[in-house]
Amino acid sequence: MAITKSSSILVIGAGTWGASTALHMARRGYNNVTVLDPCPVPSAISAGNDVNKIISSGQYSNRKDEIEINEILAEQAFNGWKNDPLFQPYYHDTGLLMSASSPAGLQRLGIRVRPEKDPDVVEVSKPEQFRQLAPQVLKGEFSGWKGYHIRSGAGWAHARNSLLAAIGEAKRLGVQFVTGSPQGRVITLIFENNDVKGSVTADGKIWRAEQTILCAGASAGQFLDFKKQLRPTAWTLVHIALKPEERALYKNMPVIFNIEKGFFFEPDEERGEIKICDEHPGYTNMTQSSHGDVRSIPFEKTQVPLESEARVRALLSETVPQLADRPFSFARICWCADTANREFLIDRHPDHPSLILGCGASGRGFKYLPSIGNLIVDAMEDKMPQKIHELIKWNPDLASKRNWTDTLGRFGGPNRVMDFHDVKEWTNVKHGDPPRL
């Protein structure tokens, strides 16, 4: 059946990629689009429901053809942050320090930052050069740090507010959002005649659709056998609340990112909190099913392991030691789904022709909020450029011998993928979730 602007389209998931897909569907004139999500938007468990996310036009791949494609996709996203009136207000062009501390880290840094292509990138190699990036607050030793200061064309976005903007505009253009449990909680896809014809929600309602788009993030594996192509992986973040009189000191500070130790941002204007993430290859929650297969199962928790707290405080000691002993005002684990090569998985399913996949954000999906939905709609319309399709297509052969503990080129902490089953102690941060705006 040919797809028309009035075809019934069901999007499962209202996180970053689901919201972007809904927005681009509406912008292309589709008028019968429904989005289902088990949580009120913005979902408390969505990785995009956050105050800060790093935004840059940088890329992640190693091979030349992959670099070229990823540069195209990253530039499309960055163009949205800079020029789309919907997203422009939430982007802060503070600059970005990209750094490392070991030979392996510096080698990886050379893939992600190429100063020879950008005159606005300055090499930073001495402790005093790091401190000069924000001399009023950067008072640490920066021992062994080397890196690059991207002075413009990089910074951060207010994640939650930009996510809400995308959802609000999609609603204004006619997209229906059905959220909360049971009415928005999908319990199964409808498999019929070797195809997917919609879904069933926890209230028993059958949502039939001509096209179903799965944008369920780390939870996508509960609806479909991805044949080892997705590994739900979690990262850890905390906030420190600044005193009102301190906040101006940290304003306009560049994002400080050491790819082996972690990163932090200037405080958000609404709550005056600094967000800090310790860098590591991620945590899994590997669990054996009744069928004998093993996979990582996401869960929600608004605390972080004590070992994560120790890494955060070590990062702060090296950079902003005056904050190293401050109590945390918020903490949580944040899930994403890693593919076997950290490339996205966006494709029409080869065995279920009415199912489109928008999955595998691989820990780097948020910065594509302004544009990724455009690519997912291209997949539905079978208009994706062939070179891009080859990189992000359904490809179980690539994952057939998958090593679930592959670090995927990430560093930090013990330099290995950790598992929550081995965590003995967690923080006890006294807080509620940040207010839903």
XYZ file of C-alpha atoms in Angstrom:
437
model
C 0.000 0.000 0.000
C 1.397 3.381 -0.997
C 2.076 5.852 1.802
C 0.065 9.059 1.603
C -0.055 12.140 3.815
C -3.179 10.722 5.460
C -1.748 7.241 6.098
C -2.057 6.137 9.719
C 1.392 6.318 11.317
C 2.236 5.153 14.816
C 5.435 6.328 16.566
C 6.429 4.298 19.634
C 8.439 6.448 22.011
C 8.335 10.182 22.732
C 11.977 10.623 23.679
C 14.524 12.508 21.582
C 14.191 10.524 18.372
C 10.452 9.909 18.681
C 9.817 13.618 19.228
C 12.039 14.544 16.286
C 10.255 12.006 14.081
C 6.841 13.351 15.061
C 8.003 16.902 14.331
C 9.352 16.073 10.890
C 6.302 13.983 10.053
C 4.130 17.000 10.800
C 6.415 19.380 8.924
C 6.129 17.179 5.847
C 2.349 17.324 6.047
C 1.459 13.916 7.495
C -1.857 14.427 9.259
C -2.617 11.080 10.917
C 0.327 10.587 13.284
C 0.037 9.211 16.835
C 2.881 8.952 19.361
C 2.695 6.514 22.297
C 4.871 6.712 25.411
C 4.466 5.133 28.869
C 5.436 8.347 30.675
C 4.073 11.900 30.582
C 6.338 14.058 28.426
C 9.097 14.715 28.956
C 9.544 11.174 30.190
C 11.449 10.872 33.450
C 13.415 7.961 31.945
C 14.205 9.589 28.585
C 17.901 10.340 28.129
C 16.795 13.628 26.566
C 15.019 14.770 29.749
C 18.087 16.566 31.014
C 19.399 20.082 31.485
C 22.589 19.992 29.400
C 23.798 18.023 26.407
C 27.009 18.670 24.486
C 26.398 20.099 21.020
C 29.041 20.243 18.298
C 29.472 19.377 14.656
C 32.137 16.780 15.509
C 31.989 13.174 14.333
C 32.889 9.810 15.844
C 33.831 7.291 13.136
C 37.244 5.924 12.222
C 37.035 4.960 8.549
C 37.178 7.685 5.921
C 33.806 6.880 4.327
C 32.158 6.728 7.761
C 33.719 10.062 8.752
C 32.331 11.672 5.607
C 28.789 10.423 6.254
C 28.864 11.293 9.940
C 30.136 14.769 9.146
C 27.133 15.256 6.866
C 24.697 14.063 9.553
C 26.386 16.119 12.274
C 26.370 19.234 10.122
C 22.650 18.801 9.422
C 21.983 18.593 13.154
C 24.214 21.544 14.016
C 22.560 23.629 11.316
C 19.259 22.988 13.118
C 20.631 24.194 16.441
C 22.060 27.323 14.835
C 19.295 28.233 12.401
C 15.969 26.529 13.154
C 13.910 29.058 15.165
C 12.420 26.184 17.143
C 15.787 25.013 18.540
C 17.956 28.104 18.308
C 16.889 29.547 21.708
C 18.144 26.464 23.556
C 21.644 26.309 22.098
C 24.491 28.014 23.983
C 27.649 28.608 21.942
C 30.002 28.593 24.935
C 32.790 26.654 23.256
C 34.032 23.197 24.177
C 37.272 21.890 25.628
C 38.055 18.386 24.346
C 40.929 16.789 26.214
C 42.567 13.552 27.304
C 45.314 12.396 29.628
C 46.839 9.225 28.173
C 48.395 8.271 24.816
C 45.369 6.132 23.919
C 42.995 8.936 24.853
C 44.962 11.482 22.849
C 44.915 9.187 19.835
C 41.135 8.910 20.066
C 40.917 12.665 20.513
C 42.718 13.087 17.198
C 39.842 11.289 15.491
C 37.162 13.473 17.065
C 38.899 16.864 16.788
C 40.858 17.867 13.706
C 42.366 21.309 14.271
C 43.857 21.428 10.786
C 40.322 21.758 9.397
C 39.125 24.473 11.783
C 41.046 27.683 12.532
C 38.823 28.245 15.576
C 40.367 25.226 17.347
C 43.306 26.011 19.628
C 45.654 23.443 21.141
C 45.853 23.524 24.941
C 48.729 21.703 26.650
C 49.781 23.601 29.782
C 47.875 23.785 33.093
C 47.814 27.586 32.984
C 46.237 27.448 29.513
C 43.421 25.303 30.865
C 42.863 27.649 33.800
C 42.716 30.645 31.467
C 39.582 29.237 29.820
C 37.620 30.411 32.880
C 40.131 31.858 35.358
C 37.495 32.825 37.902
C 36.549 29.173 38.546
C 39.032 26.783 36.895
C 41.580 26.553 39.702
C 42.700 22.922 39.409
C 46.071 21.455 38.506
C 44.988 19.828 35.203
C 47.927 17.476 35.634
C 48.732 15.575 32.416
C 45.833 17.111 30.487
C 46.232 17.930 26.798
C 43.570 18.874 24.311
C 41.842 21.391 22.105
C 39.660 24.394 22.830
C 36.898 24.677 20.222
C 36.200 28.379 20.698
C 32.921 28.549 18.793
C 30.600 26.267 16.881
C 30.230 24.062 19.948
C 28.674 24.241 23.384
C 25.519 22.868 24.947
C 21.755 22.797 24.611
C 19.076 22.828 27.287
C 17.886 19.327 26.566
C 14.533 19.190 28.337
C 13.349 22.535 27.008
C 14.350 21.782 23.423
C 12.657 18.381 23.664
C 9.495 20.053 24.923
C 9.706 22.580 22.077
C 9.821 19.786 19.499
C 6.859 18.012 21.108
C 4.891 21.236 21.430
C 5.394 22.137 17.782
C 4.475 18.618 16.648
C 1.261 18.893 18.665
C 0.528 22.314 17.175
C 0.885 20.803 13.718
C -1.594 18.053 14.532
C 0.327 15.103 15.974
C -1.541 13.227 18.712
C 0.491 12.270 21.795
C -0.955 9.558 24.044
C 1.253 9.353 27.127
C 1.267 7.848 30.594
C 0.346 4.380 31.761
C -1.700 2.402 30.909
C -2.941 4.316 27.860
C 0.489 5.085 26.379
C 2.421 2.023 27.516
C 2.941 -0.341 24.603
C 3.016 -3.977 25.681
C 3.408 -5.587 22.261
C 3.631 -4.892 18.567
C 0.927 -6.407 16.379
C 2.639 -9.056 14.241
C 0.397 -10.097 11.385
C 1.204 -11.847 8.086
C 4.963 -11.342 8.516
C 4.451 -7.647 9.108
C 3.833 -5.158 11.935
C 0.422 -3.516 11.890
C 0.559 -1.334 14.990
C 0.646 -2.051 18.714
C -1.394 -2.857 21.802
C -1.220 -0.682 24.930
C -1.577 -1.734 28.570
C -5.200 -0.590 28.705
C -6.049 -3.186 26.036
C -6.497 -0.716 23.205
C -5.428 -1.878 19.755
C -3.639 0.805 17.755
C -3.634 -0.290 14.123
C -1.375 1.615 11.740
C -0.213 1.447 8.141
C 3.327 2.342 9.243
C 4.844 1.787 12.695
C 8.033 3.592 13.717
C 9.937 2.182 16.690
C 11.834 4.932 18.553
C 11.878 3.330 21.989
C 15.531 3.970 22.840
C 17.085 1.520 25.284
C 13.694 -0.189 25.685
C 13.339 -1.103 21.994
C 14.549 -4.660 22.586
C 11.449 -5.556 24.589
C 9.317 -5.248 21.440
C 11.507 -6.880 18.790
C 14.368 -9.348 18.436
C 17.256 -7.148 17.335
C 19.587 -10.129 16.936
C 22.259 -8.658 19.227
C 22.329 -5.332 17.365
C 21.414 -3.292 20.474
C 23.047 -3.261 23.898
C 21.325 -1.040 26.475
C 24.148 0.811 28.202
C 23.899 3.286 31.075
C 25.888 6.337 32.112
C 25.919 8.292 35.324
C 25.261 11.957 36.068
C 24.986 14.214 39.098
C 24.146 17.853 39.798
C 25.662 20.308 42.250
C 23.558 23.324 43.207
C 25.471 26.595 43.254
C 24.713 29.388 45.661
C 22.957 32.345 43.966
C 26.010 34.544 44.415
C 28.266 31.922 42.752
C 26.312 31.353 39.573
C 27.558 34.372 37.631
C 31.181 33.225 38.120
C 30.538 30.047 36.110
C 28.388 31.638 33.405
C 29.674 31.274 29.812
C 32.339 28.802 30.888
C 33.108 26.423 28.015
C 32.052 22.802 28.385
C 34.987 21.016 30.043
C 35.325 17.483 28.644
C 38.102 15.002 29.285
C 37.210 11.864 27.324
C 38.811 9.702 30.033
C 37.582 11.491 33.164
C 34.266 13.213 32.466
C 32.635 16.527 31.645
C 30.641 19.383 33.137
C 28.815 22.526 32.080
C 28.037 26.042 33.181
C 24.981 26.117 35.492
C 21.548 26.105 33.934
C 19.753 29.413 34.366
C 16.559 27.963 35.826
C 17.976 26.024 38.780
C 21.571 27.190 39.031
C 22.915 23.634 39.019
C 26.066 22.298 37.408
C 25.724 18.891 35.774
C 28.731 16.563 35.940
C 29.190 13.188 34.238
C 32.037 10.820 34.954
C 33.372 9.271 31.769
C 33.558 5.486 31.384
C 32.612 2.820 28.815
C 29.199 2.379 30.455
C 27.269 0.024 32.698
C 25.090 -2.888 31.600
C 22.523 -4.978 33.456
C 23.153 -8.357 31.846
C 20.324 -10.754 32.625
C 19.634 -14.272 31.409
C 16.112 -14.881 30.112
C 14.043 -18.047 30.462
C 15.088 -18.902 26.891
C 18.753 -18.875 27.882
C 19.797 -15.762 25.995
C 21.577 -12.928 27.782
C 20.818 -9.249 27.325
C 21.075 -5.966 29.176
C 17.799 -4.858 30.775
C 17.317 -1.128 31.518
C 15.897 0.014 34.840
C 15.236 3.396 36.423
C 17.251 4.722 39.366
C 17.802 8.239 40.660
C 21.084 7.443 42.376
C 24.546 6.544 41.052
C 27.114 3.988 42.277
C 29.517 5.245 44.936
C 32.365 4.453 42.549
C 30.802 6.933 40.127
C 30.665 9.572 42.866
C 34.370 9.003 43.514
C 35.180 9.518 39.821
C 33.113 12.717 39.712
C 34.860 14.118 42.757
C 38.276 13.225 41.298
C 37.384 15.141 38.109
C 36.258 18.155 40.149
C 39.450 18.026 42.240
C 41.524 18.358 39.060
C 39.458 21.183 37.589
C 37.215 23.065 40.059
C 38.502 21.860 43.445
C 36.255 24.298 45.307
C 33.297 22.091 44.301
C 34.893 18.700 44.928
C 33.289 18.153 48.330
C 29.913 19.752 47.682
C 26.798 17.597 48.202
C 24.924 16.425 45.136
C 21.468 17.880 44.558
C 20.478 15.239 41.990
C 21.785 11.944 40.588
C 20.582 9.335 38.127
C 21.598 6.666 35.662
C 20.814 7.396 32.019
C 20.255 4.647 29.426
C 20.990 4.508 25.709
C 21.307 1.634 23.214
C 24.716 0.868 21.676
C 25.015 -0.780 18.287
C 27.984 -3.041 17.562
C 29.904 -0.233 15.825
C 28.267 2.855 17.438
C 26.589 3.767 14.162
C 22.848 4.399 14.219
C 20.239 1.793 13.243
C 17.688 3.554 11.048
C 16.010 1.380 8.445
C 12.875 -0.290 7.193
C 12.847 -3.759 8.733
C 13.639 -6.289 5.979
C 11.188 -8.903 7.350
C 8.396 -6.570 8.487
C 7.898 -4.065 5.644
C 5.604 -1.705 7.586
C 8.032 -1.346 10.517
C 10.600 1.473 10.548
C 13.426 1.436 13.089
C 14.839 4.590 14.655
C 17.183 3.027 17.202
C 20.790 2.683 18.302
C 21.593 6.253 19.340
C 24.799 4.812 20.848
C 25.310 7.466 23.504
C 25.458 10.311 21.012
C 21.905 10.700 19.792
C 20.629 13.841 21.492
C 22.545 16.393 19.478
C 20.646 15.134 16.415
C 17.264 16.221 17.835
C 16.715 18.942 15.185
C 17.379 16.636 12.241
C 17.269 12.900 13.015
C 13.513 12.695 12.466
C 14.088 13.881 8.919
C 16.315 10.854 8.298
C 13.804 8.486 9.911
C 11.009 9.855 7.710
C 13.338 9.418 4.720
C 13.627 5.748 5.720
C 9.835 5.444 5.764
C 9.570 7.122 2.372
C 12.433 4.965 0.998
C 14.355 8.125 0.123
C 17.473 7.627 2.230
C 20.699 8.141 0.232
C 22.297 4.777 -0.476
C 25.666 5.672 1.074
C 23.980 6.621 4.350
C 21.717 3.567 4.250
C 24.694 1.230 3.965
C 26.157 2.618 7.182
C 23.017 2.576 9.365
C 20.987 -0.312 7.932
C 19.628 -3.421 9.668
C 22.731 -5.613 9.761
C 22.605 -8.557 12.196
C 25.694 -10.124 10.605
C 27.750 -7.284 12.077
C 26.577 -8.235 15.579
C 26.452 -12.030 15.200
C 29.620 -12.582 17.258
C 29.093 -9.572 19.451
C 31.241 -9.037 22.515
C 28.871 -7.579 25.111
C 31.818 -6.065 26.987
C 33.237 -4.161 23.995
C 34.158 -0.636 25.144
C 33.454 0.714 21.621
C 36.456 3.014 21.888
C 35.364 4.656 25.128
C 37.681 5.338 28.042
C 37.458 6.219 31.710
C 36.974 4.586 35.074
C 38.360 1.063 34.924
C 38.446 1.314 31.102
C 35.999 -1.556 30.771
C 32.245 -2.003 30.543
C 30.888 -2.474 34.057
C 27.733 -4.263 35.178
C 25.256 -3.090 37.794
C 25.162 -6.571 39.325
C 28.681 -5.860 40.618
C 27.765 -2.534 42.233
C 27.797 -2.904 46.022
C 26.950 0.625 47.161
C 24.937 3.543 45.802
C 24.736 7.198 46.721
C 21.895 8.401 48.903
C 21.130 11.786 47.364
C 18.120 13.370 49.056
C 16.129 14.833 46.197
C 13.117 14.538 44.021
C 13.345 14.555 40.254
C 13.874 17.997 38.698
C 10.469 19.598 38.151
C 8.666 18.753 34.938
C 8.422 22.018 33.059
